[in-house]
Short mmCIF file of C-alpha atoms and ligand atoms in Angstrom, two decimals:
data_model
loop_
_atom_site.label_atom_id
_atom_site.label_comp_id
_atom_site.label_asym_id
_atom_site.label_seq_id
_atom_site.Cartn_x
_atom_site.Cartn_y
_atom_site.Cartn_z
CA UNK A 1 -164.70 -15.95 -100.30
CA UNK A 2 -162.35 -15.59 -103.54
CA UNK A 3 -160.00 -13.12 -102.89
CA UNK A 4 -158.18 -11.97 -106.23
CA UNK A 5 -155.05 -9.38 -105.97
CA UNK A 6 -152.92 -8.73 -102.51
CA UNK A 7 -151.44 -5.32 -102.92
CA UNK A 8 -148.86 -4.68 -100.37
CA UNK A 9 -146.84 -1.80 -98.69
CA UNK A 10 -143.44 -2.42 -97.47
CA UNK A 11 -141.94 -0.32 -94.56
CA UNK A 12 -145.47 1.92 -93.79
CA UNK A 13 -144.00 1.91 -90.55
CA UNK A 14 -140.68 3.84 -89.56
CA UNK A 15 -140.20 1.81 -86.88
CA UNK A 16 -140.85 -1.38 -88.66
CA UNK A 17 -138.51 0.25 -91.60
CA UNK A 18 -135.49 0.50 -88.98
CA UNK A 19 -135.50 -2.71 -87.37
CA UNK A 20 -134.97 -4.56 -90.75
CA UNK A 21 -132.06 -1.87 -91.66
CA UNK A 22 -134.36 -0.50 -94.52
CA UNK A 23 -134.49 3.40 -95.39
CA UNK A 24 -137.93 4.95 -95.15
CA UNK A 25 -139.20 5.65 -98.37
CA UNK A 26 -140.67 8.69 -100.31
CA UNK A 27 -142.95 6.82 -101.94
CA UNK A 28 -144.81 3.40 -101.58
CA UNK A 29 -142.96 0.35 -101.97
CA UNK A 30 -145.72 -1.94 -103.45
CA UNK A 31 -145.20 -5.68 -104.01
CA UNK A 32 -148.27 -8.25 -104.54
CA UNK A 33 -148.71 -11.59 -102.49
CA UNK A 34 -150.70 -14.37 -104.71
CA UNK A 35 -154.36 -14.04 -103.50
CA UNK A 36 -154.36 -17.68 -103.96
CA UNK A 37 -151.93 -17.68 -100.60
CA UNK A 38 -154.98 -16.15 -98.41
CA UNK A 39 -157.23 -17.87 -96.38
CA UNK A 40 -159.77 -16.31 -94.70
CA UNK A 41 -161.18 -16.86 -91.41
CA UNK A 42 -159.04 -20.03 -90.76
CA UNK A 43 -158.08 -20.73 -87.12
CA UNK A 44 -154.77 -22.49 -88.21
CA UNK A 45 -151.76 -21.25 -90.20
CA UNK A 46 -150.46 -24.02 -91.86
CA UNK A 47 -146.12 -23.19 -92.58
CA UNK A 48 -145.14 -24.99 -95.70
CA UNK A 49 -142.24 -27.98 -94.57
CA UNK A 50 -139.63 -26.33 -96.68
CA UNK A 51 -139.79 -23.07 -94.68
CA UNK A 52 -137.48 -22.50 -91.95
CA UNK A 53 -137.61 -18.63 -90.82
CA UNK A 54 -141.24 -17.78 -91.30
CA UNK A 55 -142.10 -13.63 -89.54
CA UNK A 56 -145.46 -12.64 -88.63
CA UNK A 57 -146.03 -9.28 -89.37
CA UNK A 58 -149.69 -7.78 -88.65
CA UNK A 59 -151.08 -5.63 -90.78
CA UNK A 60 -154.74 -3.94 -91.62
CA UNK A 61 -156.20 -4.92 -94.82
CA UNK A 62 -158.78 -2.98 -96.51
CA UNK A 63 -160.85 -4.25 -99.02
CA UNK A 64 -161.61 -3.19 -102.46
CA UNK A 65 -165.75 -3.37 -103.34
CA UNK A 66 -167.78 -2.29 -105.75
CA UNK A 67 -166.52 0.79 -107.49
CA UNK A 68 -163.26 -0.16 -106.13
CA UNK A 69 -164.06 1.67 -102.83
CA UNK A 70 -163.11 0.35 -99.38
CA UNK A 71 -165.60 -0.40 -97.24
CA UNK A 72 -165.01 -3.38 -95.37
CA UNK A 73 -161.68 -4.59 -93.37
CA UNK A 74 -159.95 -7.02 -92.11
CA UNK A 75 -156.56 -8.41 -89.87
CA UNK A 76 -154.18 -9.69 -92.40
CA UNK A 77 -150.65 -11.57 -91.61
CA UNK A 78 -148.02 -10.66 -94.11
CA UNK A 79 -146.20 -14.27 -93.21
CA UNK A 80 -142.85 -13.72 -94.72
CA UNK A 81 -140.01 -16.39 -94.93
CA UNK A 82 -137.09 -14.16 -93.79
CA UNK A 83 -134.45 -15.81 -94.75
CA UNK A 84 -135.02 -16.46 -98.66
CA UNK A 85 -136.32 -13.16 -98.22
CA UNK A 86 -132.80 -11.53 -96.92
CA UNK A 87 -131.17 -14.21 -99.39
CA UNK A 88 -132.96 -12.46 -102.27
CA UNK A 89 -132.67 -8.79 -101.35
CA UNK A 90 -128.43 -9.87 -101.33
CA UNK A 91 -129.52 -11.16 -104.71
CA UNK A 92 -131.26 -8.70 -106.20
CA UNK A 93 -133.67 -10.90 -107.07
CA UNK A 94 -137.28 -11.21 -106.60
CA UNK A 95 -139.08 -11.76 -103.12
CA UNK A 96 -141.92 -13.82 -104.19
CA UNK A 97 -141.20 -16.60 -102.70
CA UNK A 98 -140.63 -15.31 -99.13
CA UNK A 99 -144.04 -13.83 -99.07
CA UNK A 100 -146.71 -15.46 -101.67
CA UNK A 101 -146.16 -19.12 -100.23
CA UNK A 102 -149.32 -21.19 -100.13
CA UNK A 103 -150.92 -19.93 -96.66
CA UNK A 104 -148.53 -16.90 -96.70
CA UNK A 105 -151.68 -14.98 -96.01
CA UNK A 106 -153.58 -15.43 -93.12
CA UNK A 107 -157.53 -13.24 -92.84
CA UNK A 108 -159.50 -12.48 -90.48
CA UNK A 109 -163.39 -11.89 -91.01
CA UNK A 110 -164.44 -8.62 -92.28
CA UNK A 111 -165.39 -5.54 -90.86
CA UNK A 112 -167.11 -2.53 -91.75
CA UNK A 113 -164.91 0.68 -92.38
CA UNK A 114 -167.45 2.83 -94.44
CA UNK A 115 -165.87 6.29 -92.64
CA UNK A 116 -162.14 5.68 -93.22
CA UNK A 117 -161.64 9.03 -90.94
CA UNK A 118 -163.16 6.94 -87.70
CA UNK A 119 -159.65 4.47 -88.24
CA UNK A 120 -157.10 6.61 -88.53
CA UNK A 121 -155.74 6.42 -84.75
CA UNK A 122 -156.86 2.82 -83.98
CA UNK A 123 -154.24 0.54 -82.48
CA UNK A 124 -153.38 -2.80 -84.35
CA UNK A 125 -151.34 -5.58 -82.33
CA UNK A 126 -150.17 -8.86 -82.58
CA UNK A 127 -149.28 -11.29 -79.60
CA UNK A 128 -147.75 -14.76 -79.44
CA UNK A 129 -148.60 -17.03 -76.82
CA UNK A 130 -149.76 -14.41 -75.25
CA UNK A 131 -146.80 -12.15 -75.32
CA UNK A 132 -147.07 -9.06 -76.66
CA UNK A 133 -144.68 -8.61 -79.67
CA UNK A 134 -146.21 -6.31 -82.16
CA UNK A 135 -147.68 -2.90 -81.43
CA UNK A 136 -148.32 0.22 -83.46
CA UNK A 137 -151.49 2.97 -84.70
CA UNK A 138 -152.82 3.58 -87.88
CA UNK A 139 -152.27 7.03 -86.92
CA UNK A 140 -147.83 6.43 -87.66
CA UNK A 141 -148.60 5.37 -90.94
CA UNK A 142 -146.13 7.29 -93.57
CA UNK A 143 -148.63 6.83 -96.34
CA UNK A 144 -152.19 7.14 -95.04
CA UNK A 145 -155.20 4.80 -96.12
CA UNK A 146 -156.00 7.40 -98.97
CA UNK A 147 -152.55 8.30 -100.21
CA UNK A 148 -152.42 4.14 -100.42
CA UNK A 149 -155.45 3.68 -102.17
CA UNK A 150 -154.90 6.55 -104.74
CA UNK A 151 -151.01 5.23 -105.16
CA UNK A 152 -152.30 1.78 -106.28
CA UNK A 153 -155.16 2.34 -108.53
CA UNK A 154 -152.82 5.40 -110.75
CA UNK A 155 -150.32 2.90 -111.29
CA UNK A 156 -151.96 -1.25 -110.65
CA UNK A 157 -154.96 -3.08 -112.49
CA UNK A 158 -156.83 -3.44 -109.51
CA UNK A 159 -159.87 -5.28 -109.24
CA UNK A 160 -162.94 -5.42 -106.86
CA UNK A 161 -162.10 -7.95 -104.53
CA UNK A 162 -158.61 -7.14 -103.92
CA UNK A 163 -156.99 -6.13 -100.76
CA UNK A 164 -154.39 -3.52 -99.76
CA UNK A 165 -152.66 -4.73 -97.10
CA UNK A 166 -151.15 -1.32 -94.93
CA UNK A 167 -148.00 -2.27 -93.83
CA UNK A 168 -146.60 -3.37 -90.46
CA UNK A 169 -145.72 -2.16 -87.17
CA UNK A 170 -142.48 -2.93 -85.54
CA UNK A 171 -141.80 -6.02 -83.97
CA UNK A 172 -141.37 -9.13 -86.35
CA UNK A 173 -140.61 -12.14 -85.70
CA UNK A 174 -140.49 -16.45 -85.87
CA UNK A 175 -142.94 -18.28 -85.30
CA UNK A 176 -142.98 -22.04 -84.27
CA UNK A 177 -145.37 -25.21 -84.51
CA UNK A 178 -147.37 -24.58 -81.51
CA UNK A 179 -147.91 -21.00 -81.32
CA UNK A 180 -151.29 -19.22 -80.92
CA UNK A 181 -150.78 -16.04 -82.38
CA UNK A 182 -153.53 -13.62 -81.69
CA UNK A 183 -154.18 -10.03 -83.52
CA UNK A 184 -156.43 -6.91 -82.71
CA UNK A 185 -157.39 -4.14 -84.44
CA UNK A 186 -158.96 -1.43 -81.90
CA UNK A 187 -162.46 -1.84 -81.44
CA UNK A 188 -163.57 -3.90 -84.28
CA UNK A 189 -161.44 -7.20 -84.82
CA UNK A 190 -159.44 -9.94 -82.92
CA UNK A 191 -158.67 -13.27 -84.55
CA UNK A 192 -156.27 -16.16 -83.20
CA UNK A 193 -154.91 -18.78 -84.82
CA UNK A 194 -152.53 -21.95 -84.12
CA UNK A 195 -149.32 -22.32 -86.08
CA UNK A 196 -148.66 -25.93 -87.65
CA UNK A 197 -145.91 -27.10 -89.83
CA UNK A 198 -146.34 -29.23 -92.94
CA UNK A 199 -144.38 -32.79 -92.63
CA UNK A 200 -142.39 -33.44 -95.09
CA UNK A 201 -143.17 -35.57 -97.74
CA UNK A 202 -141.71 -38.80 -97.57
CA UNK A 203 -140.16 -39.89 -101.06
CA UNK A 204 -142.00 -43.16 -102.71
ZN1 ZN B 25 -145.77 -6.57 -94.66
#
């Protein structure tokens, strides 16, 4: 499945906002991951070698269809390489690196959301090795799925086939070769996958 454009919303979450020492804003923070980085349906998540501080952060994606409404979803990891992320924001500079990595964005399978009303209070959590890390509803989202959808097609080229990926609860945090993460979405969606690490290449 081709996916084209990942729209994303930073800090959805006031909780998730806090713990990263970010303000909550008054109006979406967009940034795009490549949607060359997804794959979809994959059991593994494969962390490039060079990375050394890579976050999982578990999000609900919804998915742009014909006539650019959503009607199917999906659990989405917004893997995000803290540190060249932190090093950047210090910058000023750009954080496409630390998030739109090839494999920076692990899918589930899709759902069906035709009624957007019936997953509005629907929990969404994220657990590694069976420890519970991430946990938050739909329903503490500061911009809901509409006011996220509108937001992005006023102002962003989007395209059928594109995903909005909602934000993420609190929680963050490393992963390491080895781990099974696993995700939920209430009711509709749980996906696990093992974490590898690339080698690194060995020089001719
Ligand atoms: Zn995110």
């Amino acid at each position: 499945m081709m996916i084209r454009n990942i729209w994303c919303v930073g800090r959805n979450y006031a909780d998730h906002a806090k713990e990263l020492g970010n303000e909550v804003p008054s109006k979406p923070l967009i940034f795009l991951k490549a949607g060359s980085s997804a794959t979809v349906n994959s059991n593994i998540i494969e962390i490039p070698y060079w990375a050394e501080e890579v976050h999982h952060e578990v999000e609900l994606a919804l998915k742009l269809s014909s006539h650019l409404h959503v009607i199917e979803g999906a659990l989405a990891l917004d893997l995000t390489e803290r540190k060249v992320q932190a090093e950047a924001k210090k910058a000023g500079l750009p954080w496409t690196l630390a998030k739109s990595f090839d494999g920076a964005c692990p899918i589930s399978s899709f759902f069906m959301m035709k009624k957007l009303d019936d997953f509005k209070d629907r929990s969404i959590k994220l657990w590694v090795n069976d420890e519970l890390k991430q946990e938050g509803r739909t329903s503490q989202m500061i911009f809901g799925f509409e006011q996220l959808v509108d937001h992005i097609k006023t102002y962003f080229p989007v395209c059928q086939g594109d995903l909005i990926l909602t934000g993420t609860p609190a929680g963050v945090g490393p992963l390491r070769a080895g781990d099974i993460v696993r995700a939920e979405f209430e009711g509709e969606m749980t996906h696990t996958w093992k974490v590898q690490w690339q080698k690194k290449p060995t020089e001719e």
